[in-house]
CSV table of C-alpha atoms in Angstrom, one decimal:
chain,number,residue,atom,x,y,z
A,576,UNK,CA,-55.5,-123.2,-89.3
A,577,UNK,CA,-54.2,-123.2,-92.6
A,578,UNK,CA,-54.7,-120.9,-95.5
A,579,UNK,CA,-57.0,-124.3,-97.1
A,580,UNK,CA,-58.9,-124.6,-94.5
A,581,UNK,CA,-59.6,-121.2,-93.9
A,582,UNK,CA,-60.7,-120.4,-97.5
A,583,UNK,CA,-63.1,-123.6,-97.6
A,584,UNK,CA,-64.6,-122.6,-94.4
A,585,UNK,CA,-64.9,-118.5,-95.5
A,586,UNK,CA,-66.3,-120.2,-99.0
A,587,UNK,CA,-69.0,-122.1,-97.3
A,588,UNK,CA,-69.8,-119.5,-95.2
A,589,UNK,CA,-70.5,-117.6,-98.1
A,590,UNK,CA,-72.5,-119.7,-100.1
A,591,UNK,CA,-74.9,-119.8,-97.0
A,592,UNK,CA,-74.9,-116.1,-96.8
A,593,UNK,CA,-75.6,-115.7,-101.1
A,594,UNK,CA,-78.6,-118.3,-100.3
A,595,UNK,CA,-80.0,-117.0,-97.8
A,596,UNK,CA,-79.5,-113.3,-98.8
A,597,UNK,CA,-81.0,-114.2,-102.4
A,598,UNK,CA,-84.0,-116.3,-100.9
A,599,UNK,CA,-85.3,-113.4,-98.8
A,600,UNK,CA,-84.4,-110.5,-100.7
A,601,UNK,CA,-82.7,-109.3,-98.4
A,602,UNK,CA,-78.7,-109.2,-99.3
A,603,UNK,CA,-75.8,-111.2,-98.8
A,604,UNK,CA,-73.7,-108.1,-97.7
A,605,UNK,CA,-75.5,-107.2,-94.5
A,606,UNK,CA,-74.3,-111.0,-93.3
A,607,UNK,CA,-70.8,-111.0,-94.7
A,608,UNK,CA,-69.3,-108.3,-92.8
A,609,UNK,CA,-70.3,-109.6,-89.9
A,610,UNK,CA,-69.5,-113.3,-90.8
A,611,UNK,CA,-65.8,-112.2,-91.5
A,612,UNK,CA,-65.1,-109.4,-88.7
A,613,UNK,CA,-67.3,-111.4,-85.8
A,614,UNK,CA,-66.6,-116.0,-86.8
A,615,UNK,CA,-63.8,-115.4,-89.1
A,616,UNK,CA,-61.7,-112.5,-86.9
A,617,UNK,CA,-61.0,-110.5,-89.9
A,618,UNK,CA,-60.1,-106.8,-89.7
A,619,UNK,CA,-63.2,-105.4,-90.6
A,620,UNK,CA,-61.6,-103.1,-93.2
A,621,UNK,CA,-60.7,-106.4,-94.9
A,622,UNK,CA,-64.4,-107.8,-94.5
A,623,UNK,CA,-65.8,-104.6,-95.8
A,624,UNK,CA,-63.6,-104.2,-98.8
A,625,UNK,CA,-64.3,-108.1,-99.4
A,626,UNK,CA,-68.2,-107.9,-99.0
A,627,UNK,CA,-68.3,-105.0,-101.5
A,628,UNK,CA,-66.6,-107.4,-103.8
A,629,UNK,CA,-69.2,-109.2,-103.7
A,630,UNK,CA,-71.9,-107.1,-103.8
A,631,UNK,CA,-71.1,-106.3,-107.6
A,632,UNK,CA,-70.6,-109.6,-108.4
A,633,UNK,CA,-74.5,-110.6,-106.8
A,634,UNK,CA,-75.9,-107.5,-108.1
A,635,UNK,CA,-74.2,-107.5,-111.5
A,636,UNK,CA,-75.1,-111.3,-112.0
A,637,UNK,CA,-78.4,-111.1,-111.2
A,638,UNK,CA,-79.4,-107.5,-112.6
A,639,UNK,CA,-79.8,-109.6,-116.3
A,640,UNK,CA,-82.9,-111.0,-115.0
A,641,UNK,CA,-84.7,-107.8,-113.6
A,642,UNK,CA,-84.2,-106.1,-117.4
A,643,UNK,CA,-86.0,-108.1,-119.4
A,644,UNK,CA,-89.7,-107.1,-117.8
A,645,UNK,CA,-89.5,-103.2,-118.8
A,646,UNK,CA,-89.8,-102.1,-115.2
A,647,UNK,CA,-86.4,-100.7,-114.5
A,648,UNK,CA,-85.8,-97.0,-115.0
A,649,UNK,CA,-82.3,-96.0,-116.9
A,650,UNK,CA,-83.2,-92.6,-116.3
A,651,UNK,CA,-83.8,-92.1,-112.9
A,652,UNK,CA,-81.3,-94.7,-112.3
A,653,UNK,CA,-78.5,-92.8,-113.7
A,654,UNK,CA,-79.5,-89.7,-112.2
A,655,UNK,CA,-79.7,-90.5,-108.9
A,656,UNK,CA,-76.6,-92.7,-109.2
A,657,UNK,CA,-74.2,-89.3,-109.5
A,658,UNK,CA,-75.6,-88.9,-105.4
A,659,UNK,CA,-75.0,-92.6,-104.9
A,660,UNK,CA,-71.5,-92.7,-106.1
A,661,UNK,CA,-70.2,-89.4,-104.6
A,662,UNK,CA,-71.6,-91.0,-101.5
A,663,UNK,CA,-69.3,-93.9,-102.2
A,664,UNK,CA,-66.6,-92.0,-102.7
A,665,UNK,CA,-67.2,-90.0,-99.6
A,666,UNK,CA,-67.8,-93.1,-97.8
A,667,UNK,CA,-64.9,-95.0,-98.5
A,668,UNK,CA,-62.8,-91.7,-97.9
A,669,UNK,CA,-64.6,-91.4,-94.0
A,670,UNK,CA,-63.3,-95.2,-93.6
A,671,UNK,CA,-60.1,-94.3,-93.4
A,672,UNK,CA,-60.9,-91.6,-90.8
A,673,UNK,CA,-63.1,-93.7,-88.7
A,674,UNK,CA,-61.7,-96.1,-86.5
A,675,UNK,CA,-62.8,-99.9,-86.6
A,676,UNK,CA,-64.9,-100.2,-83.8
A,677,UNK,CA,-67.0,-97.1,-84.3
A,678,UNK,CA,-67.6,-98.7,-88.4
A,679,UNK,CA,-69.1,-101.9,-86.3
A,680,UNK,CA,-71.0,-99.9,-84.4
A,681,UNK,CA,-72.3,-98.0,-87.6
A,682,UNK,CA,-72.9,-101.2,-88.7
A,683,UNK,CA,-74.8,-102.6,-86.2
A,684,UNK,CA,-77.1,-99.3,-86.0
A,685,UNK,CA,-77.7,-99.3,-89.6
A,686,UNK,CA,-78.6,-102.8,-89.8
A,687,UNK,CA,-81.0,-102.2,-87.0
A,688,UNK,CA,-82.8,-99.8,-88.5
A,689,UNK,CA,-83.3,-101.4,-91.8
A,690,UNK,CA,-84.4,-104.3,-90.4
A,691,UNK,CA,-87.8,-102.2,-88.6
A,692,UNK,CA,-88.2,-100.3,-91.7
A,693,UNK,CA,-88.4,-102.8,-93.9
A,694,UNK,CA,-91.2,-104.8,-91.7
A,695,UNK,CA,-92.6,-101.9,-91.9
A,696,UNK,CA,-95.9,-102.2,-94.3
A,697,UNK,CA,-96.0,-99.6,-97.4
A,698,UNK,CA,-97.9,-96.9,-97.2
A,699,UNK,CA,-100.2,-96.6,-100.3
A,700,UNK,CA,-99.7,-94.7,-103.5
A,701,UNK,CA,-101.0,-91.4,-103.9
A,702,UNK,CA,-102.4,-90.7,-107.1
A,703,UNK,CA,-100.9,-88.3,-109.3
A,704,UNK,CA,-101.6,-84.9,-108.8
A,705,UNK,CA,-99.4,-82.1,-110.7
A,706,UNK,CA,-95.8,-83.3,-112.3
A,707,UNK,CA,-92.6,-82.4,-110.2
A,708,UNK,CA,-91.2,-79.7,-112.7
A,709,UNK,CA,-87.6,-81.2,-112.1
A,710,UNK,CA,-89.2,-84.7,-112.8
A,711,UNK,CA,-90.5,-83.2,-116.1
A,712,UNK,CA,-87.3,-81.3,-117.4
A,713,UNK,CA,-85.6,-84.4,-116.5
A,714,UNK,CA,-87.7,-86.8,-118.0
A,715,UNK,CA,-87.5,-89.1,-115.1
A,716,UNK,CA,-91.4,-89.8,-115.5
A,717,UNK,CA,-92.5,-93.4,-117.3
A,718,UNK,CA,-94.3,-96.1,-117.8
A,719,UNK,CA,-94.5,-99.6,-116.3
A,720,UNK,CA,-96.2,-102.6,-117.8
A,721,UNK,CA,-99.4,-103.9,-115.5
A,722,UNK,CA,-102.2,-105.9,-116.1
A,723,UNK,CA,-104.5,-102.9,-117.5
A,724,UNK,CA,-101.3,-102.1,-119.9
A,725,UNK,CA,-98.9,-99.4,-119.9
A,726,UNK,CA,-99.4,-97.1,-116.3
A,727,UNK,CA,-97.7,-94.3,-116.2
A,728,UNK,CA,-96.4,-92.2,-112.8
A,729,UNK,CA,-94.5,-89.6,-111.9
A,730,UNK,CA,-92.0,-89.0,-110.3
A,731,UNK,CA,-91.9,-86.5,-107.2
A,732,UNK,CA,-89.5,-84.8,-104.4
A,733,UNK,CA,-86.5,-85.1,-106.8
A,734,UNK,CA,-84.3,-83.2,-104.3
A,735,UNK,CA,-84.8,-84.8,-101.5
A,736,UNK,CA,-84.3,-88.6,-103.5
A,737,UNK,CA,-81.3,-87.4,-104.5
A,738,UNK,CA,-80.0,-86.3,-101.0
A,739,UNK,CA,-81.4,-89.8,-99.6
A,740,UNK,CA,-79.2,-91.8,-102.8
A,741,UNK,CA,-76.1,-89.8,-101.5
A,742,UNK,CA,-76.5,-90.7,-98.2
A,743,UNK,CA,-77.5,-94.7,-99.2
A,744,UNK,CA,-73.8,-94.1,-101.0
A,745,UNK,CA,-72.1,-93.0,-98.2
A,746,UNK,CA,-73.3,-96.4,-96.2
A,747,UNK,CA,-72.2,-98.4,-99.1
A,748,UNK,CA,-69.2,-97.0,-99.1
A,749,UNK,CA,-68.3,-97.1,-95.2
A,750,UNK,CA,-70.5,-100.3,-94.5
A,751,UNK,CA,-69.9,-102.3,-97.6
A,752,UNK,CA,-73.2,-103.3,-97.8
A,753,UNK,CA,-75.6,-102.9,-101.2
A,754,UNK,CA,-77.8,-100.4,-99.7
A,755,UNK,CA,-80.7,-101.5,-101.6
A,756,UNK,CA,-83.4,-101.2,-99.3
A,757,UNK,CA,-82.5,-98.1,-98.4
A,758,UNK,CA,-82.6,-97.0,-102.0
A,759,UNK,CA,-86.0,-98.8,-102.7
A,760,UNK,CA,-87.1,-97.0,-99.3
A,761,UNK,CA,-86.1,-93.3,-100.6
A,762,UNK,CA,-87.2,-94.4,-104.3
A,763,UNK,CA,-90.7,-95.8,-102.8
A,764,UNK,CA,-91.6,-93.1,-100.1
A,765,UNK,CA,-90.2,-90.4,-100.8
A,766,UNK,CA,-90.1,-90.2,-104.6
A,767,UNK,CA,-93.7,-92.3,-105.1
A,768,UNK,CA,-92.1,-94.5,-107.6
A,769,UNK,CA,-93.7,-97.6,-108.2
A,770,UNK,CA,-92.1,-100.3,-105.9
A,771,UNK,CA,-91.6,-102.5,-108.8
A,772,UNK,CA,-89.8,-100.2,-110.7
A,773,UNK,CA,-88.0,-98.9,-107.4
A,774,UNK,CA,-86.9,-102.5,-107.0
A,775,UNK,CA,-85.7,-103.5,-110.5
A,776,UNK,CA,-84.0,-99.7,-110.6
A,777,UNK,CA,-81.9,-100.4,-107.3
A,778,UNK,CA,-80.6,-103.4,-108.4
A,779,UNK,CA,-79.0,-101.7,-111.2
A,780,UNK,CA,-78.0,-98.9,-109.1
A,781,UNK,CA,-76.3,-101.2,-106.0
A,782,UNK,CA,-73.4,-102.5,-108.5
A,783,UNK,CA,-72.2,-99.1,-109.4
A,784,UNK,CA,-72.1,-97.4,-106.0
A,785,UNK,CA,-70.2,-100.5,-104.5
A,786,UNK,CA,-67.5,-100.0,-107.9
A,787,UNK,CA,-67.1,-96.3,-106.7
A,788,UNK,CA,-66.0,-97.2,-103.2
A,789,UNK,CA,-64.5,-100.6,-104.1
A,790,UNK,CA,-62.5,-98.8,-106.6
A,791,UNK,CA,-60.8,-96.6,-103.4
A,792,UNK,CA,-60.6,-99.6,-101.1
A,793,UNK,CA,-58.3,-101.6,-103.7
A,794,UNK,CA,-56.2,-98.7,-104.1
A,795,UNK,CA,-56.0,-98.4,-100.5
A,796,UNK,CA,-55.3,-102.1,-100.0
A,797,UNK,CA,-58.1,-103.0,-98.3
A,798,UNK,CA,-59.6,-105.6,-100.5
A,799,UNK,CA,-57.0,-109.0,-99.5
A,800,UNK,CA,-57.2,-111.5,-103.0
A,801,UNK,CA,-57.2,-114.2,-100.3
A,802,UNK,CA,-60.4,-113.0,-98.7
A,803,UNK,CA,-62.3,-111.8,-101.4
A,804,UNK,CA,-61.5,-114.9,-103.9
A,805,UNK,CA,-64.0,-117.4,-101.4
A,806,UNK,CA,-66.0,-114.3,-100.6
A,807,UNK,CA,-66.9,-113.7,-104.8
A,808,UNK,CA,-66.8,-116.9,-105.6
A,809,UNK,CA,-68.8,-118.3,-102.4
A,810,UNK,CA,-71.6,-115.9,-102.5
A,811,UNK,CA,-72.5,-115.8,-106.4
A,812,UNK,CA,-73.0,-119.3,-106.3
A,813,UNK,CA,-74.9,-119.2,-103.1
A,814,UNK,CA,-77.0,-116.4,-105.0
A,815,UNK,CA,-77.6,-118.7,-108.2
A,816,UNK,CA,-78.8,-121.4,-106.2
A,817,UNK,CA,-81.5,-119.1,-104.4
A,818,UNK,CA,-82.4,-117.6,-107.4
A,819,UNK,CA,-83.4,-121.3,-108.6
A,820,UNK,CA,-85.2,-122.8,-105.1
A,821,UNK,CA,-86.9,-119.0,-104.9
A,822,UNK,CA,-90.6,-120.5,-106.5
A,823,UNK,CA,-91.3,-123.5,-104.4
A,824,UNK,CA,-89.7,-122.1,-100.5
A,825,UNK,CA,-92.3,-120.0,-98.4
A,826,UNK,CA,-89.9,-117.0,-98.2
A,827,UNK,CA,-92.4,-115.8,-95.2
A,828,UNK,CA,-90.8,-118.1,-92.2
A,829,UNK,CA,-87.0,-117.3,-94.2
A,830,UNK,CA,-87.5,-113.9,-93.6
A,831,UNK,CA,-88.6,-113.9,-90.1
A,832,UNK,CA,-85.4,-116.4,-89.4
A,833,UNK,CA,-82.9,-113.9,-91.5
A,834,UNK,CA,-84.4,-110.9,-89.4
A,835,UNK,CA,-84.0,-112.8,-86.1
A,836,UNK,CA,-80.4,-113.2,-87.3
A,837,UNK,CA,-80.0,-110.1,-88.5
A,838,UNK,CA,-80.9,-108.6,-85.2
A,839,UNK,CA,-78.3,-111.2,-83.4
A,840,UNK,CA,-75.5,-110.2,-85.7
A,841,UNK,CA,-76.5,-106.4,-85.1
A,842,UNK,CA,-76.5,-106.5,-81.9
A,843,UNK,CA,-73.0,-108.3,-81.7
A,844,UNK,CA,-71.3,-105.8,-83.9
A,845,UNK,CA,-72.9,-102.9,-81.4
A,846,UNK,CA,-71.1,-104.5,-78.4
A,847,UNK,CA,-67.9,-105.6,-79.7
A,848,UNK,CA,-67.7,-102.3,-81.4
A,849,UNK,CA,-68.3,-100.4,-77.8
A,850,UNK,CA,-66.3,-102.6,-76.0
A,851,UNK,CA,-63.4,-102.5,-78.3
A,852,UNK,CA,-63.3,-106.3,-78.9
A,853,UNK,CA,-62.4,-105.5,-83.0
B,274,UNK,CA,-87.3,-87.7,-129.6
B,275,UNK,CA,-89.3,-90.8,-131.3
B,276,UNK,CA,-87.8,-90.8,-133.4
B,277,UNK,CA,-84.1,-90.4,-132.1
B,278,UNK,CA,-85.2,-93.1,-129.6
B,279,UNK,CA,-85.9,-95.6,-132.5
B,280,UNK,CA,-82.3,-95.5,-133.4
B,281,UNK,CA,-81.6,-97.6,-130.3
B,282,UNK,CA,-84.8,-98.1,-127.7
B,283,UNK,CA,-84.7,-98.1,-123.9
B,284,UNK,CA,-85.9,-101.8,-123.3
B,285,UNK,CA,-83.0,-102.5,-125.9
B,286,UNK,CA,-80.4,-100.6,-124.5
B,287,UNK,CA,-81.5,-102.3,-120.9
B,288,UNK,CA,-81.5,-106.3,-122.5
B,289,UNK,CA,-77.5,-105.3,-124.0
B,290,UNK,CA,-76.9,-103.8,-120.6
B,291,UNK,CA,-77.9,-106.5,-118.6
B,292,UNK,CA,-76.0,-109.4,-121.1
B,293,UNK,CA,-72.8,-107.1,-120.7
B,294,UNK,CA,-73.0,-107.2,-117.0
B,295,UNK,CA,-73.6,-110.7,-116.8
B,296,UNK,CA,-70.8,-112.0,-119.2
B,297,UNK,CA,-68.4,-109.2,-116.8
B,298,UNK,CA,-69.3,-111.5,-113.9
B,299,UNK,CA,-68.7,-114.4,-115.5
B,300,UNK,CA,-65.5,-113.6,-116.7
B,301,UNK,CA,-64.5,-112.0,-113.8
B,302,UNK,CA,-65.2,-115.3,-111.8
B,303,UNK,CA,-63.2,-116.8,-113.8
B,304,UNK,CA,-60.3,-115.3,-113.5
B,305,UNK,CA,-60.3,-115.0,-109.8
B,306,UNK,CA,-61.3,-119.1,-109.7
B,307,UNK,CA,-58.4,-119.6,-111.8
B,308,UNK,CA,-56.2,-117.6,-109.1
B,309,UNK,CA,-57.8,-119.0,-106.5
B,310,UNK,CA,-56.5,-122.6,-108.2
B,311,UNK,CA,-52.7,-121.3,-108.3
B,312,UNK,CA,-52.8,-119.7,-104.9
B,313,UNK,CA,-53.9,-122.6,-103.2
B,314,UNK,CA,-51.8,-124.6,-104.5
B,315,UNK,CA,-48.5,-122.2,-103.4
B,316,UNK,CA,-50.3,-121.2,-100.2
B,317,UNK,CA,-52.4,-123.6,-99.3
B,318,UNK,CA,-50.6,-125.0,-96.2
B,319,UNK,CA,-49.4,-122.0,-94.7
B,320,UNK,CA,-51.3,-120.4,-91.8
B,321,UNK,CA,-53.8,-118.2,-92.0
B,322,UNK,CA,-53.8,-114.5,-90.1
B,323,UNK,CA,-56.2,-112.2,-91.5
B,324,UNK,CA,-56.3,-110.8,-88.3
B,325,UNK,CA,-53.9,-107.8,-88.2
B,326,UNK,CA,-54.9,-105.4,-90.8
B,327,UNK,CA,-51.3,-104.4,-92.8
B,328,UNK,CA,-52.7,-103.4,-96.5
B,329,UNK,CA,-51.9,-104.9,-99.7
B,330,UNK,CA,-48.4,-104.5,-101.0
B,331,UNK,CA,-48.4,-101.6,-103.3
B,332,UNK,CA,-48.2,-103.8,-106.7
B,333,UNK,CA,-51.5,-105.8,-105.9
B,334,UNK,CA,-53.4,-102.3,-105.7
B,335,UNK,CA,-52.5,-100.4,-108.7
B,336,UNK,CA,-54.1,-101.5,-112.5
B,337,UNK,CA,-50.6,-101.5,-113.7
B,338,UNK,CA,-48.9,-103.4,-111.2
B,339,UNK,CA,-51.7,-106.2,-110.9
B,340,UNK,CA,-51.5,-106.7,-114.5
B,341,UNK,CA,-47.8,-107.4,-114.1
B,342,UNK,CA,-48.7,-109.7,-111.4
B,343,UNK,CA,-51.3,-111.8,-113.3
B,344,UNK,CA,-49.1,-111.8,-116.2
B,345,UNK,CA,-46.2,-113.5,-114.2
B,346,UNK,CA,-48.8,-116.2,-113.2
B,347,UNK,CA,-49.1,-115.3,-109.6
B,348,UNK,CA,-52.0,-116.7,-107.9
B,349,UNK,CA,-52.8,-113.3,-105.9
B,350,UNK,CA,-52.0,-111.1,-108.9
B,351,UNK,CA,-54.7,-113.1,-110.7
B,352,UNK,CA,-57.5,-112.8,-108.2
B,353,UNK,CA,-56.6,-108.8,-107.7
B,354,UNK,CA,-56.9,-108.6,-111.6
B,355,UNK,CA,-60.0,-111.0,-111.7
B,356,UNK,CA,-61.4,-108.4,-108.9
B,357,UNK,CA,-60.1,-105.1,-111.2
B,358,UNK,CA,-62.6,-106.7,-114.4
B,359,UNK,CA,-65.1,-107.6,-111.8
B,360,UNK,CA,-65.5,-103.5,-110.7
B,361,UNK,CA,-64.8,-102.6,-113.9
B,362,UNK,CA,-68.3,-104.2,-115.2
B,363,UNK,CA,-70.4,-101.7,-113.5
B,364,UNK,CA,-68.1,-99.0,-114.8
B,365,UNK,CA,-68.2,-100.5,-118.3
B,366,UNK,CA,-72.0,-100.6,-118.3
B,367,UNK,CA,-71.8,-97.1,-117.3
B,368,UNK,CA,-69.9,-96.3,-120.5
B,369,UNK,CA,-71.9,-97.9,-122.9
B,370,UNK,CA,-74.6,-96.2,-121.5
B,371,UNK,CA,-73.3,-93.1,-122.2
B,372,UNK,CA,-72.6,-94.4,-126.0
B,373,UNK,CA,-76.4,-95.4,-126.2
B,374,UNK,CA,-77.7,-92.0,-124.7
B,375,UNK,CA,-75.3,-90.6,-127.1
B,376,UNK,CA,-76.7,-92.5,-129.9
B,377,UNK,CA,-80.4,-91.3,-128.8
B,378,UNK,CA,-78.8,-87.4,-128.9
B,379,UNK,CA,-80.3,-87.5,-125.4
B,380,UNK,CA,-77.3,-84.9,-124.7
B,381,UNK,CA,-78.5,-84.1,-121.1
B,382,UNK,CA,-78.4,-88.0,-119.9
B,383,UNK,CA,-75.1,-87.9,-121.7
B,384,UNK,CA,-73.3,-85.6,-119.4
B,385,UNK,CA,-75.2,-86.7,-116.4
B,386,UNK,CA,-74.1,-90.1,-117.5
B,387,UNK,CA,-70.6,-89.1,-117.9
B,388,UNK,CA,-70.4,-87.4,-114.5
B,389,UNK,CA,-71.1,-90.9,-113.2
B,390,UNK,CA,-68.7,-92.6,-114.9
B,391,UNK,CA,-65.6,-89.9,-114.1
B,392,UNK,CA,-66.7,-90.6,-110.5
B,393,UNK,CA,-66.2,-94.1,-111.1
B,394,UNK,CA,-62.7,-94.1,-112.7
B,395,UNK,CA,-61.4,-91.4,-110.6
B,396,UNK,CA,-61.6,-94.0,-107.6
B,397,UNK,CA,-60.3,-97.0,-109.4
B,398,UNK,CA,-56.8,-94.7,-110.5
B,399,UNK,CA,-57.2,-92.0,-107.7
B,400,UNK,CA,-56.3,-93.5,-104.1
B,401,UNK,CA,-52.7,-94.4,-102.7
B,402,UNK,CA,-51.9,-97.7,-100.4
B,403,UNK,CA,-52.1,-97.2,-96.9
B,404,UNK,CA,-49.0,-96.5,-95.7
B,405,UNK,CA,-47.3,-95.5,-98.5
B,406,UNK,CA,-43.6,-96.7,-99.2
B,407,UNK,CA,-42.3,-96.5,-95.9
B,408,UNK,CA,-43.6,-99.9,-95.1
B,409,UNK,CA,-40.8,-102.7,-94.2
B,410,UNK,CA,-41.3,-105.5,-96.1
B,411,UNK,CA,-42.3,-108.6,-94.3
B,412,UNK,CA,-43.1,-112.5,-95.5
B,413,UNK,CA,-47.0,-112.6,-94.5
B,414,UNK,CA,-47.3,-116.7,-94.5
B,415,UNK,CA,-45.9,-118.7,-92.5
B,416,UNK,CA,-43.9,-120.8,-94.2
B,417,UNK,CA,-41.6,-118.3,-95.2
B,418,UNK,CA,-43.1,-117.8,-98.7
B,419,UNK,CA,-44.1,-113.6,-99.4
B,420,UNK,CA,-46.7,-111.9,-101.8
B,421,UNK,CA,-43.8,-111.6,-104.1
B,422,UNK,CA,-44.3,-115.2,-105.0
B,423,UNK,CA,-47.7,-114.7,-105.3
């Protein structure tokens, strides 16, 4: 087919993958990879450095609208993004190392697992008990807005969050996927930060981890200008238009149908990864 | 500390962050639209084959070298340099948050900050292109036309 035909088709594609990703919260990156290496036949080095791409550009667009409610943490943000972007680095490195198929198969694994534990119901909050003393030296504790006014929390297991944000980099980096569950996951359980805050926080955190590793994979030549231009392009406006039908679609059924594909597109990269079919 | 963070306060710092990243975006998009427009137009009919994986010629992955290729007006060179702005927002918002921390004389957020940010430009002007220089050349479309047309 021709290069035309090819970039309306990838473009569409994406629009439907920034719609969809935006509607249920979920993330246009976890489909693109697949859309590229599995409909599209791209090398999946090529659909990862492209999917990263546009991960900034969803995450970056969009992180304007999370500011503006005082929930996000700069703080604890930028701290924990020195583990997140070494991560990066180190995943985009182990890319290089790792052969094609065993990345799909990575792929598929990890997009398994986030799919259980984010159906997964949160466990409750604990209340405070004594400050973290790393929390406190690094001023990581703060305050949210709530109905009752400012509630403050604090901020716990400091070491651990941080090894959990390197290792949410490292996926980023190798995957080309945001990672933001995963960091809301490690912010949420294992450093008892509120979930809005955890949320809003991520976001800002996604964009800078996928610029550490997509920083390597232009250098590298991994990101193709022909791929990623429909890729960007495709799935911010797909994202925009979500963001605007997000108050009147029940995002319950979305979700259930984004999961169900989710698990079909997971399972797909496990068995074309194993049987060598990328 | 107050009163250092009156100078410039968090919820501020965040609503200038957040503008700066969104007008990155926009740009960006922009820029890579406008390539998309001229590569189209050169490539548009040639076949397709993302398929084999050979790496970007070595001038569409360095800073310098995609600057000279947007500057020339080639379609690909203008998406790579719409991409470059695109990764530099994040790093960009990173740097001004470094200024702001700066301005608060929050010096401990300052040096984590700018730990973050060396991470960040060491891999946009670190890595090499696969392959290195030994690569042949070869036309990638088609129709005989070659990146160096853009």
């Amino acid at each position: 087919m021709s290069v035309a035909t090819f970039t309306l088709l990838l473009g569409t594609g994406a629009v439907v993958a920034g719609f969809l990703g935006s509607l249920t919260g979920l993330g246009g990156g976890v489909v693109i990879v697949p859309l590229l290496a599995l409909v599209f036949g791209v090398d999946i080095r090529y659909a990862v450095g492209a999917s990263l791409v546009s991960v900034i550009a969803t995450s970056s667009g969009a992180a304007a609208a999370y500011v503006r409610e005082g929930y996000s943490n700069i703080r604890i943000g930028m701290f924990l993004e020195i583990a997140t972007t070494l991560g990066a680095l180190a995943g985009a490195f182990a890319a290089a190392l790792i052969s094609p198929s065993a990345i799909a198969v990575v792929f598929g694994l990890v997009l398994l697992v986030s799919a259980y534990l984010s159906s997964r119901p949160r466990g409750e909050q604990a209340d405070d008990e004594s400050p973290d003393p790393l929390a406190r030296r690094l001023r990581l504790d703060g305050t949210f807005p709530t109905p009752e006014g400012k509630t403050a929390y604090h901020v716990r297991r400091v070491p651990l969050g941080f090894g959990l944000m390197f290792l949410a980099g490292i996926l980023s980096g190798l995957l080309g996927i945001g990672s933001g569950a995963f960091k809301v996951l490690a912010m949420d359980q294992a450093m008892r930060i509120p979930f809005k805050v955890s949320t809003t926080t991520s976001n800002f955190m996604i964009g800078v981890t996928a610029a550490a590793s997509a920083g390597i994979y232009l250098s590298r030549g991994y990101i193709d200008p022909g791929l990623a231009m429909p890729v960007m392009l495709g799935v911010l406006l797909g994202s925009s238009l979500g963001t605007r039908v997000l108050v009147r679609v029940p995002t319950r059924h979305l979700r259930f149908v984004f999961s169900l594909v989710i698990l079909a597109l997971a399972a797909e990269m496990i068995y074309k990864g194993i049987t060598g079919g990328l | 500390m107050a009163q250092a963070e009156a100078v410039w306060p968090d919820e501020q710092m965040e609503q200038v962050v957040g503008n700066l990243l969104r007008i990155g975006v926009i740009l960006a998009a922009t820029v890579v639209f406008c390539g998309g427009i001229l590569y189209l137009v050169r490539h548009g009919a040639a076949a397709a084959d993302h398929q084999t994986f050979h790496g970007e010629p070595e001038d569409l992955c360095r800073p310098g070298g995609i600057i000279g290729n947007a500057l020339a007006f080639r379609g690909r060179g203008l998406i790579q340099l719409g991409l470059l702005l695109l990764i530099a927002t994040p790093v960009a918002r990173v740097a001004f948050t470094a200024f702001a921390f700066a301005r608060q004389k929050d010096w401990t957020y300052l040096v984590i900050t700018l730990m973050v940010l060396s991470v960040l430009l060491f891999s946009l002007f670190y890595g090499q292109p696969e392959g290195g220089l030994e690569r042949p050349a070869r036309p990638p479309f088609s129709d005989g036309t070659s990146n160096r047309r853009g």
